[in-house]
PDB file of C-alpha atoms and ligand atoms in Angstrom:
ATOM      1  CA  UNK A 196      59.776 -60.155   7.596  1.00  0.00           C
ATOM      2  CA  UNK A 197      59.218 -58.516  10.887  1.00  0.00           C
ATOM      3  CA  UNK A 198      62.458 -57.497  12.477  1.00  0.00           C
ATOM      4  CA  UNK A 199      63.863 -55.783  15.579  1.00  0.00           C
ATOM      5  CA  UNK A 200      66.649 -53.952  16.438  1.00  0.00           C
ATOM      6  CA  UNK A 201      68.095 -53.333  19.136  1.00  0.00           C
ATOM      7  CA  UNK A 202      70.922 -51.139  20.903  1.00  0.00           C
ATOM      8  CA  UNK A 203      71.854 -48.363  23.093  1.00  0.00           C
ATOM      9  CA  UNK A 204      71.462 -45.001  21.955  1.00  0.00           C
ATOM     10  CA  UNK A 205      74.052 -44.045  19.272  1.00  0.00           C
ATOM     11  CA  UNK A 206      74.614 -47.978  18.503  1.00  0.00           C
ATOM     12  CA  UNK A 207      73.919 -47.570  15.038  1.00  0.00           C
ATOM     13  CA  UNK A 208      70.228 -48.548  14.842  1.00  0.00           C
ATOM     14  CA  UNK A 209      68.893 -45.984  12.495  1.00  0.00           C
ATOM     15  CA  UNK A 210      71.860 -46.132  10.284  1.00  0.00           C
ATOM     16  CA  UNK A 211      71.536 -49.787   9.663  1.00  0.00           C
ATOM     17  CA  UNK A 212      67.573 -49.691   9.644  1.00  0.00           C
ATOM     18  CA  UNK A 213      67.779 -47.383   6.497  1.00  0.00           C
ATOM     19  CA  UNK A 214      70.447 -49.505   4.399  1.00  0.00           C
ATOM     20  CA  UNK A 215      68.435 -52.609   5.619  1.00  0.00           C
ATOM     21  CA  UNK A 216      65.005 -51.234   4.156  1.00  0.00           C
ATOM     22  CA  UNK A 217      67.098 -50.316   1.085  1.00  0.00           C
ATOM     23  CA  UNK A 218      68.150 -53.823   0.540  1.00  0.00           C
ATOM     24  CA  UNK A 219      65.003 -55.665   1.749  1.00  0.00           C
ATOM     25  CA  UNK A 220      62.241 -53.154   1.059  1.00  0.00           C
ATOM     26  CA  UNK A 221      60.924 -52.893   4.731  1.00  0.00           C
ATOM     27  CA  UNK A 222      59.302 -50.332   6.478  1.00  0.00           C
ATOM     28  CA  UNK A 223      61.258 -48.676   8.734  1.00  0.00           C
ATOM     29  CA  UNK A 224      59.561 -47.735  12.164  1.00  0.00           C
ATOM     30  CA  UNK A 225      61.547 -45.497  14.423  1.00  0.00           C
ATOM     31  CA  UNK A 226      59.822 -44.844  17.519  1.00  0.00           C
ATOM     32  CA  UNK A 227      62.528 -41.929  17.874  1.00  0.00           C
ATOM     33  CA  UNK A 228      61.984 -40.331  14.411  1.00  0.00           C
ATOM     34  CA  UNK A 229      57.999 -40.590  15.099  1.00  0.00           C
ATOM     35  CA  UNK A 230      58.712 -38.482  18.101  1.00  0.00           C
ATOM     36  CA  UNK A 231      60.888 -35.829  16.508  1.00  0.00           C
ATOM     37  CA  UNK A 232      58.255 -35.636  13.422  1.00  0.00           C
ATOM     38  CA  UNK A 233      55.576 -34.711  15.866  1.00  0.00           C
ATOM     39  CA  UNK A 234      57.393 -32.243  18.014  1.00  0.00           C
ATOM     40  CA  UNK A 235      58.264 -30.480  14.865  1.00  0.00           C
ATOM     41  CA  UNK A 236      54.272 -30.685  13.626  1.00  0.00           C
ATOM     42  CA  UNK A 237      53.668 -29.297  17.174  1.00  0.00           C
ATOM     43  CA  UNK A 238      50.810 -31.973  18.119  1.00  0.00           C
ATOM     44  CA  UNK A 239      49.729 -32.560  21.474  1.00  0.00           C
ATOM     45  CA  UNK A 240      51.550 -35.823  21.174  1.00  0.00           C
ATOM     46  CA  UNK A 241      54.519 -34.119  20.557  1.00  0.00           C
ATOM     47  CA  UNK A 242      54.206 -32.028  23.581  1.00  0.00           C
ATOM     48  CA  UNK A 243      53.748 -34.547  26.099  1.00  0.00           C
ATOM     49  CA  UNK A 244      57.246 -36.264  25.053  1.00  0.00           C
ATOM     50  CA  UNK A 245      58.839 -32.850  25.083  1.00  0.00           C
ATOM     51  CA  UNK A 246      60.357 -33.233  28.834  1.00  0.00           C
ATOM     52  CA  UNK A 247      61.116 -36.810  28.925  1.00  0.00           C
ATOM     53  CA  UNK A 248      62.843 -36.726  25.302  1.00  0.00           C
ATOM     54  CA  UNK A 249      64.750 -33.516  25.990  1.00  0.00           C
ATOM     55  CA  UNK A 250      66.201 -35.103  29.669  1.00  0.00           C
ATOM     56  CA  UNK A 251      67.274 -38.900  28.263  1.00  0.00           C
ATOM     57  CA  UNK A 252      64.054 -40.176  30.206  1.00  0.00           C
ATOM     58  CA  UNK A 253      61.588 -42.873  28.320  1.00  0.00           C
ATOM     59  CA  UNK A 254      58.777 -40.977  27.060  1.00  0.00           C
ATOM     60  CA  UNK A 255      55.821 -43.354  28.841  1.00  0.00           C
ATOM     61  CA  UNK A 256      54.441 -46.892  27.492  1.00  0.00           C
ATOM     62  CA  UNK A 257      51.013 -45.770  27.345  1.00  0.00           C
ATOM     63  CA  UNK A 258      52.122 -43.289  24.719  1.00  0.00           C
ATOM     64  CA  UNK A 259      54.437 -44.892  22.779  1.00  0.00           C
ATOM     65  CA  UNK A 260      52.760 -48.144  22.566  1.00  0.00           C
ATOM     66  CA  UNK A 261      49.167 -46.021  21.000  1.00  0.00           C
ATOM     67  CA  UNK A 262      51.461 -44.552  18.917  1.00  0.00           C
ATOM     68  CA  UNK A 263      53.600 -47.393  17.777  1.00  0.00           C
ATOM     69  CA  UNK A 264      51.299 -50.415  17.354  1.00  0.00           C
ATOM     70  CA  UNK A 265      48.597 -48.383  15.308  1.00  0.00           C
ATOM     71  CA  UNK A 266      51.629 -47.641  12.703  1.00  0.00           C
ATOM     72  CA  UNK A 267      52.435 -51.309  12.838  1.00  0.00           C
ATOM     73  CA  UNK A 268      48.952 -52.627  12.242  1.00  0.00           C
ATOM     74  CA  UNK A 269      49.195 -50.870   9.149  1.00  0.00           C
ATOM     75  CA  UNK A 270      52.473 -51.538   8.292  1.00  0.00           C
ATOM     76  CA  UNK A 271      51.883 -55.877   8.972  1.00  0.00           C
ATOM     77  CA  UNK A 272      51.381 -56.950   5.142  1.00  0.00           C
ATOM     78  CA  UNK A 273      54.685 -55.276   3.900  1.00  0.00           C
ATOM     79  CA  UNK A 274      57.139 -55.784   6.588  1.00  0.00           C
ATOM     80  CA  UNK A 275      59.079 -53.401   9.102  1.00  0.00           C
ATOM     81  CA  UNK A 276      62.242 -53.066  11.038  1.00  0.00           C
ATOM     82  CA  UNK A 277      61.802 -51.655  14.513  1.00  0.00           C
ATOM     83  CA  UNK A 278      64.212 -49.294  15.429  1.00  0.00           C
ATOM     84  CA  UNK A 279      63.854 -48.024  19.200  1.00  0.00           C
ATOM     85  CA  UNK A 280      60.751 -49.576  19.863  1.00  0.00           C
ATOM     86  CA  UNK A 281      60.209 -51.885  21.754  1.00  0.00           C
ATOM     87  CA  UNK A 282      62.322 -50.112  24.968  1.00  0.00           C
ATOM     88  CA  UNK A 283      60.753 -51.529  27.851  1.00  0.00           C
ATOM     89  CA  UNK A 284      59.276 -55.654  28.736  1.00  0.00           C
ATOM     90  CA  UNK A 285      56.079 -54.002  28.864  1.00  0.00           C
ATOM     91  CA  UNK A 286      56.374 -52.658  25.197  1.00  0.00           C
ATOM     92  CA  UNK A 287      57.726 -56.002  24.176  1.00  0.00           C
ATOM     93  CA  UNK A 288      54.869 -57.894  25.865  1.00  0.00           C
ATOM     94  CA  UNK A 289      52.175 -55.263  24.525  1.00  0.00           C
ATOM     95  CA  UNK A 290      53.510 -55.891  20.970  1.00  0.00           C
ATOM     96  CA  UNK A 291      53.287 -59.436  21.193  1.00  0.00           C
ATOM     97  CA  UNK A 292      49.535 -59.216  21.975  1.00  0.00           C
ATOM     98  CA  UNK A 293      49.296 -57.123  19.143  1.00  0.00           C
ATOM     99  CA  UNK A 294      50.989 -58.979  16.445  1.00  0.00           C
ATOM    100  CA  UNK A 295      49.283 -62.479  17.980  1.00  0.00           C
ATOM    101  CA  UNK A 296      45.937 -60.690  17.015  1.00  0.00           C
ATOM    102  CA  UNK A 297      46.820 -61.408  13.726  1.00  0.00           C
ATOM    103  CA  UNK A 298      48.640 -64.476  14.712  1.00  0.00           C
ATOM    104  CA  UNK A 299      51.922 -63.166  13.220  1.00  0.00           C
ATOM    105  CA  UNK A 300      55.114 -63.018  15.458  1.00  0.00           C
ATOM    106  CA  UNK A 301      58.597 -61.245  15.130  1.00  0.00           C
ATOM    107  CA  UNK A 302      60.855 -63.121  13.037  1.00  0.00           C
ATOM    108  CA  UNK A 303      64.285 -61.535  14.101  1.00  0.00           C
ATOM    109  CA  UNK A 304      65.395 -59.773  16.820  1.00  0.00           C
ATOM    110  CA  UNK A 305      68.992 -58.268  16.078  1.00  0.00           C
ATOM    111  CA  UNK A 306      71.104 -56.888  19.025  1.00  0.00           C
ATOM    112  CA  UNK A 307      73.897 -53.869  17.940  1.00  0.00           C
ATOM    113  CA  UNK A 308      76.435 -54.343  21.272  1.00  0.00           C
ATOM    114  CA  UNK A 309      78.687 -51.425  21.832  1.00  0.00           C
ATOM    115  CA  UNK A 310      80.711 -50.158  24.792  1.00  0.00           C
ATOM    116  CA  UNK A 311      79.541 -46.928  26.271  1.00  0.00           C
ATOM    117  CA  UNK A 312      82.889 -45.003  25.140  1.00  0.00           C
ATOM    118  CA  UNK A 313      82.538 -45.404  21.518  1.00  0.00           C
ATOM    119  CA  UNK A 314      79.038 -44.061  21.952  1.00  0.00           C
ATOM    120  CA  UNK A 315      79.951 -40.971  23.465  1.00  0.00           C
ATOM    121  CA  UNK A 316      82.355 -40.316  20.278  1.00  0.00           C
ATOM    122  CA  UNK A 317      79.259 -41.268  18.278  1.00  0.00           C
ATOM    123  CA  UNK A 318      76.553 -39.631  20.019  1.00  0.00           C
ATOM    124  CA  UNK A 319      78.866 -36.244  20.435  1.00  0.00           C
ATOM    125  CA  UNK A 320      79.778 -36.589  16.646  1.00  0.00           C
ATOM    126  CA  UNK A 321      76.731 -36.859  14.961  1.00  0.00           C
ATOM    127  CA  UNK A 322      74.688 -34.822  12.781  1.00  0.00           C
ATOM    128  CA  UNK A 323      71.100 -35.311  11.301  1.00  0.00           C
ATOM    129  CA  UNK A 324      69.350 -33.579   8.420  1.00  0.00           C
ATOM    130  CA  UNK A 325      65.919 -32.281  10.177  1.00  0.00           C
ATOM    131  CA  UNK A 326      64.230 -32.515   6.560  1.00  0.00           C
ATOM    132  CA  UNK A 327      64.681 -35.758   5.787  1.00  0.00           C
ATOM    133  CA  UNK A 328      66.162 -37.476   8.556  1.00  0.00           C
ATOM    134  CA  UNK A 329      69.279 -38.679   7.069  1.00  0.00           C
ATOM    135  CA  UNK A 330      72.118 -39.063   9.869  1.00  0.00           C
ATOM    136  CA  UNK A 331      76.042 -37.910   9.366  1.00  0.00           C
ATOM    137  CA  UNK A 332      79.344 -37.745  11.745  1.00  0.00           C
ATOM    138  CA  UNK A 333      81.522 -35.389  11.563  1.00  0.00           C
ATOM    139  CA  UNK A 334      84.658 -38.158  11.271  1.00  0.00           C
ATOM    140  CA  UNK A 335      83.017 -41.225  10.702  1.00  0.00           C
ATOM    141  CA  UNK A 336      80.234 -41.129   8.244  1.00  0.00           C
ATOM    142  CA  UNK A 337      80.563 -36.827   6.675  1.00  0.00           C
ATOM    143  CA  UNK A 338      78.758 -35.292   4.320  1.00  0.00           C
ATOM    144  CA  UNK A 339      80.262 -34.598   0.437  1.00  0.00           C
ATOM    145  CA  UNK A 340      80.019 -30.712   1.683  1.00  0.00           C
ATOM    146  CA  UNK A 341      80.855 -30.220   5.348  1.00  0.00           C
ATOM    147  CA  UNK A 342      77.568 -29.868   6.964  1.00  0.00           C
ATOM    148  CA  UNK A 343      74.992 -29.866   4.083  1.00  0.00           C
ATOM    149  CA  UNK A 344      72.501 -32.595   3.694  1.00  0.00           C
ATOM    150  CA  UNK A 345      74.012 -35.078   0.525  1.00  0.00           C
ATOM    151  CA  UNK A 346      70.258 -35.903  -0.292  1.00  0.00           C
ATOM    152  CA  UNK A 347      68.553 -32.451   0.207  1.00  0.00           C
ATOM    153  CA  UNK A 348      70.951 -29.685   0.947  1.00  0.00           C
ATOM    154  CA  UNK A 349      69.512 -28.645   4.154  1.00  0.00           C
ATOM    155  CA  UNK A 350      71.611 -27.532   6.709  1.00  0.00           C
ATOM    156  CA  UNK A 351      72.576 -30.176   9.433  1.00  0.00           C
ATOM    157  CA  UNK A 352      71.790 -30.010  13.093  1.00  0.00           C
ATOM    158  CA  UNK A 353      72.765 -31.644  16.351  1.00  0.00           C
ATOM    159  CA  UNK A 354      69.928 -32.848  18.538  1.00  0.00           C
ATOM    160  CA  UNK A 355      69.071 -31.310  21.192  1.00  0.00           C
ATOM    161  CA  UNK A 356      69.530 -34.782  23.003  1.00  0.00           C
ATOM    162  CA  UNK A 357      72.643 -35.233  21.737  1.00  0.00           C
ATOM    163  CA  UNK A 358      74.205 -32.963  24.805  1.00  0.00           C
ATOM    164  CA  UNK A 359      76.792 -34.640  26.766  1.00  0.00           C
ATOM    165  CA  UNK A 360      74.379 -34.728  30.169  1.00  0.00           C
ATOM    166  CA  UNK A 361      71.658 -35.706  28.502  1.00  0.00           C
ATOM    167  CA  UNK A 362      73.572 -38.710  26.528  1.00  0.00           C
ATOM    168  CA  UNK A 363      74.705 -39.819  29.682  1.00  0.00           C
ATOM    169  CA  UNK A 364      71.203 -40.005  31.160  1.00  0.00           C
ATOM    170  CA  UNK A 365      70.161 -41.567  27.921  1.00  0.00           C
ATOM    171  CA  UNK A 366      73.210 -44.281  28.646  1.00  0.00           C
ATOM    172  CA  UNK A 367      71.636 -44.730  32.243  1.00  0.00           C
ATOM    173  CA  UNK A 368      68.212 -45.139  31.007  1.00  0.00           C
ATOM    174  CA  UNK A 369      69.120 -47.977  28.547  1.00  0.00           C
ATOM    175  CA  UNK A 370      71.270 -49.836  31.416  1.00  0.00           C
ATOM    176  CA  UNK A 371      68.311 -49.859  33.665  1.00  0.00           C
ATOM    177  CA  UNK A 372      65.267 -50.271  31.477  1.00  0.00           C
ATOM    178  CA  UNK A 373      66.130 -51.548  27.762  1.00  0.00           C
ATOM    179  CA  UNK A 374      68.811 -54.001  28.399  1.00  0.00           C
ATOM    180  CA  UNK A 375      65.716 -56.012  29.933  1.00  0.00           C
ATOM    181  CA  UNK A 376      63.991 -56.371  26.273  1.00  0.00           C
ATOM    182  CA  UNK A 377      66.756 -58.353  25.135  1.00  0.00           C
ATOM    183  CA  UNK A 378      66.412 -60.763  28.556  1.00  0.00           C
ATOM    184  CA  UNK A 379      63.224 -60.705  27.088  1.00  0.00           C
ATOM    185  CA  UNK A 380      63.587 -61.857  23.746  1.00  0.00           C
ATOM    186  CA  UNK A 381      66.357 -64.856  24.489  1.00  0.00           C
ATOM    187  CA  UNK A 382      63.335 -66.040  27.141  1.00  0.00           C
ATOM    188  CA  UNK A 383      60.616 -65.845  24.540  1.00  0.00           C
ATOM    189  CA  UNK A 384      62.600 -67.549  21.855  1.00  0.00           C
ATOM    190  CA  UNK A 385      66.118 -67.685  22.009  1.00  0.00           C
ATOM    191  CA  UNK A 386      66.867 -66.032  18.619  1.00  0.00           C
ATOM    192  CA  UNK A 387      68.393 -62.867  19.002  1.00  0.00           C
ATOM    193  CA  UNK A 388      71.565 -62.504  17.346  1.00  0.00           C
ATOM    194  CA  UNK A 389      73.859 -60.396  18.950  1.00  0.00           C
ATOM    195  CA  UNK A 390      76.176 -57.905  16.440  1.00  0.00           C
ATOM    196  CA  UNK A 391      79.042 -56.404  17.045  1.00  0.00           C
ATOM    197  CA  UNK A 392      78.284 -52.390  15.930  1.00  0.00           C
ATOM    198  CA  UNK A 393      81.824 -51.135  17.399  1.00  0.00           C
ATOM    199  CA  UNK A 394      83.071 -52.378  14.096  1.00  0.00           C
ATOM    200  CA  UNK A 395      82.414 -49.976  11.054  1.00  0.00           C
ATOM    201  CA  UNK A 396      79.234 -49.668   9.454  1.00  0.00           C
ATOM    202  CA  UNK A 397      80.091 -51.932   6.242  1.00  0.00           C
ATOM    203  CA  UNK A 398      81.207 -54.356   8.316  1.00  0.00           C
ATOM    204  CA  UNK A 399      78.006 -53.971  10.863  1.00  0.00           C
ATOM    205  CA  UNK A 400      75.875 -54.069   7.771  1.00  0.00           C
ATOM    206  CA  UNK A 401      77.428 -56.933   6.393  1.00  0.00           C
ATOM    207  CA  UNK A 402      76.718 -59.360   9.486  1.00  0.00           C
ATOM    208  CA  UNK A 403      73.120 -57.605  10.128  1.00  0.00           C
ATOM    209  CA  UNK A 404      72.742 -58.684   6.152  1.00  0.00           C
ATOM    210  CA  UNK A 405      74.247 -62.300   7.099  1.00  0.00           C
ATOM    211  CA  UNK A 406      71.403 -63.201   9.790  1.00  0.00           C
ATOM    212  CA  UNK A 407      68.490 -61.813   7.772  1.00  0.00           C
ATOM    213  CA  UNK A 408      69.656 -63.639   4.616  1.00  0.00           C
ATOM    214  CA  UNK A 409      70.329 -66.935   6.535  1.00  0.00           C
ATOM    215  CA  UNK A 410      66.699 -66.387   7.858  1.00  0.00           C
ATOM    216  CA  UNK A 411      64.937 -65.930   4.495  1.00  0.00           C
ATOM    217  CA  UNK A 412      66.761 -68.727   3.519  1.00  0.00           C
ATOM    218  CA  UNK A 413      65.354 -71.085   5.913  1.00  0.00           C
ATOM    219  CA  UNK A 414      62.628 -69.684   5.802  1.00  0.00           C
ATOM    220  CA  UNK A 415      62.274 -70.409   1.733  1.00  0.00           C
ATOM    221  CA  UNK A 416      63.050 -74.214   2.446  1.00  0.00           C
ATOM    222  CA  UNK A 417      60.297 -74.775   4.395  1.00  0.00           C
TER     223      UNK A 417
HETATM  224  P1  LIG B  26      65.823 -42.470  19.610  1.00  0.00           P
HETATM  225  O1  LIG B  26      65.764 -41.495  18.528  1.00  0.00           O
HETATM  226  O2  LIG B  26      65.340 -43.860  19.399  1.00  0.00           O
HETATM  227  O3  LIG B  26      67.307 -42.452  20.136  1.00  0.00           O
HETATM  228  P2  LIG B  26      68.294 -43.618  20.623  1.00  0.00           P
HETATM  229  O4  LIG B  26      67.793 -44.980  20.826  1.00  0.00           O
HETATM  230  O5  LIG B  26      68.938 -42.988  21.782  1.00  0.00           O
HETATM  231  O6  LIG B  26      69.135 -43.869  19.383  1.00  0.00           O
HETATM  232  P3  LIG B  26      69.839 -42.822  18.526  1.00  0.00           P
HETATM  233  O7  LIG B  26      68.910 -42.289  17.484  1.00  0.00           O
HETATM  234  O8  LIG B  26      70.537 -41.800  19.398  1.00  0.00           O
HETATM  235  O9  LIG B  26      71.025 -43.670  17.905  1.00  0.00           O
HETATM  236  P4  LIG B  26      71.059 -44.811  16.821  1.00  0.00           P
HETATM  237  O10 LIG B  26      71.300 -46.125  17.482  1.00  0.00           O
HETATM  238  O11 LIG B  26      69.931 -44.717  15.855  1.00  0.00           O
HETATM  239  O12 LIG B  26      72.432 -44.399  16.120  1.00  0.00           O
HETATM  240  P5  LIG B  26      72.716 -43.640  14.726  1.00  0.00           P
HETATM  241  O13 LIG B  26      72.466 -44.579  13.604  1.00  0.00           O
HETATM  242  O14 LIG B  26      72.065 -42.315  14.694  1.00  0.00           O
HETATM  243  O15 LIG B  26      65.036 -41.934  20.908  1.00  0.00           O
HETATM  244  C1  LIG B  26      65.143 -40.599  21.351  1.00  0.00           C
HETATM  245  C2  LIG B  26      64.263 -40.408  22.588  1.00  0.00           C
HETATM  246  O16 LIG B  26      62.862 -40.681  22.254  1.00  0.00           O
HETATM  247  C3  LIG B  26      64.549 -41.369  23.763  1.00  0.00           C
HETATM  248  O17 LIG B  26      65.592 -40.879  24.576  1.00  0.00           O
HETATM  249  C4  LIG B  26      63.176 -41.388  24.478  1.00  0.00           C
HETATM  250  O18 LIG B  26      62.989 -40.223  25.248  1.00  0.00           O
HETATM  251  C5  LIG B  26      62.180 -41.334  23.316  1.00  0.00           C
HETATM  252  N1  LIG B  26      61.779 -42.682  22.871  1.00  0.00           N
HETATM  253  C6  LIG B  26      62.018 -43.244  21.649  1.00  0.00           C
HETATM  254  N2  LIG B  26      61.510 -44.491  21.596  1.00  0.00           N
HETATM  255  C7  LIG B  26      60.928 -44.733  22.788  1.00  0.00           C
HETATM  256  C8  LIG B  26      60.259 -45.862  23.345  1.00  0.00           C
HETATM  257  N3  LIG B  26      60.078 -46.991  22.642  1.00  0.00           N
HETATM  258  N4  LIG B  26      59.809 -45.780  24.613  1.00  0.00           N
HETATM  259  C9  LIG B  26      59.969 -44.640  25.331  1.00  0.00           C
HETATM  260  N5  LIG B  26      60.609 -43.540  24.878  1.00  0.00           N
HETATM  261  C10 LIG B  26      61.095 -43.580  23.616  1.00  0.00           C
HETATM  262  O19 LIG B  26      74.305 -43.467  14.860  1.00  0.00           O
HETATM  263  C11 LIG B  26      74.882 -42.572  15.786  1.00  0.00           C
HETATM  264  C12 LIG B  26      76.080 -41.837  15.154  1.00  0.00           C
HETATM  265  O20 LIG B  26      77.118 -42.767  14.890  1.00  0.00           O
HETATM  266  C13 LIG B  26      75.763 -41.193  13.809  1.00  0.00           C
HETATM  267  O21 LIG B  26      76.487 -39.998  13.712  1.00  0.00           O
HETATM  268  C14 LIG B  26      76.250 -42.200  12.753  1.00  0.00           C
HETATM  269  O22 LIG B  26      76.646 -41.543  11.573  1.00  0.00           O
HETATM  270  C15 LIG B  26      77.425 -42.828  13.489  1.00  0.00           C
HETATM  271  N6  LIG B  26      77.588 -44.253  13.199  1.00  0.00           N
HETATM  272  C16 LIG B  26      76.596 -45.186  13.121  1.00  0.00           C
HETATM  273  N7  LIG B  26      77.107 -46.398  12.934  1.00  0.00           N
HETATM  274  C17 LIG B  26      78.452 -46.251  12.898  1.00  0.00           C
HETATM  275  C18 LIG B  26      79.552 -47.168  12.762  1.00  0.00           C
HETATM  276  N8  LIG B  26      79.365 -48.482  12.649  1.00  0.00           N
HETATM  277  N9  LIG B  26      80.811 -46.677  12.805  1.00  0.00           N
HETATM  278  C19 LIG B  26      81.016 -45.345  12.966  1.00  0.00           C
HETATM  279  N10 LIG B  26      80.037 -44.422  13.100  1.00  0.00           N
HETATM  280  C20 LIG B  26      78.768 -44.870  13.072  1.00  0.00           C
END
């Protein structure tokens, strides 16, 4: 299974990615997470997205797509979710070539639609464990002990990102560039199934959970 998903920022996409590689033993690929691992290792890589990731920009194809598609090419046999990636047609065309290489294709593309006001309450609520990268809100989805990591006990922290300015920058940047992808997708194939992620994140996880099993099930038949 080689999946996409896809939303604005604070959508839900890397709080569904993790219960979905739970469930269906994926890798998980988060273009965002990559990022934020090698700013914290202080790599050169990690430099050069500094500025763009710090003012809502898109940190440029040429990097992310190096970065991403060697991860993939190792990740092919098992399966992934994408989460973040690809943000731009050009990413979504360059990952085609890729995969075509090896004359595989993406089997779902899953869209999380949400209105821009209940992102700002999740953006401006949320709280991540820089350890392990587990994600919290403070009213939504909290911690068992008010802002500990459940898994590891580290201290939670808001990103950087996560400012008000910089969210709405983020907002901007997905309306003019990443809304495109999904164009994209519906052109290429038609299959991307849209999900409603204002609902709660049972109920998001339950319909993301529908479309995959309804696709390994056809899948199976043939
Ligand atoms: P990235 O880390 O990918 O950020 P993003 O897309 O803006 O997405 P987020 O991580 O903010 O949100 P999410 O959808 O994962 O939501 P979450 O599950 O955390 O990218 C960061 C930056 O890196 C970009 O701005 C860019 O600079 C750069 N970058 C990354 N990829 C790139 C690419 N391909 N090309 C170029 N640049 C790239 O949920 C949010 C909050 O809501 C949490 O607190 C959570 O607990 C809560 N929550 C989640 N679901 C629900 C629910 N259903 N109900 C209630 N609360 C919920």
């Amino acid at each position: 299974m080689r999946a996409i998903l896809l939303g604005a920022p604070g959508a839900g996409k890397g709080t569904q990615c993790k219960r979905v590689v739970e469930k269906y033993g994926l890798l998980h690929l988060s273009s965002g997470d990559i990022l934020r691992h090698q700013r914290a290792a202080g790599t050169e890589l990690g430099e050069r997205a500094k500025g763009y990731m710090d003012s809502g920009a898109l940190v440029p194809d040429e990097i992310i797509v190096e970065m991403i598609i060697g991860t993939i090419k190792k990740a092919s046999i098992t399966g992934f979710i994408l989460d973040g990636f690809p943000r731009t047609v050009s990413q979504a065309i360059e990952l085609s070539k890729s995969l075509s290489c090896n004359s595989q294709k993406i089997d779902a593309v899953l869209n999380l639609e949400i209105s821009d006001e209940v992102v700002a309450q999740r953006i401006t609520g949320r709280r991540s464990c820089p350890k392990c990268g587990a994600v919290y809100h403070i009213e939504n989805l909290k911690p068992k002990v008010d802002g500990i990591c459940d898994k590891d006990g580290t201290e939670l922290i808001q990103r950087p990102d996560d400012m008000a300015e910089v969210v709405a920058n983020r907002l901007r940047t997905y309306h003019q560039q990443t809304k495109q992808v999904v164009d994209y997708y519906n052109k290429e194939d038609g299959t991307v199934y849209v999900i409603d992620a204002n609902k709660d994140a049972d109920e998001v996880s339950a319909l993301i959970c529908e479309k995959l099993d309804a696709l390994i099930e056809t899948r199976d038949e043939i």
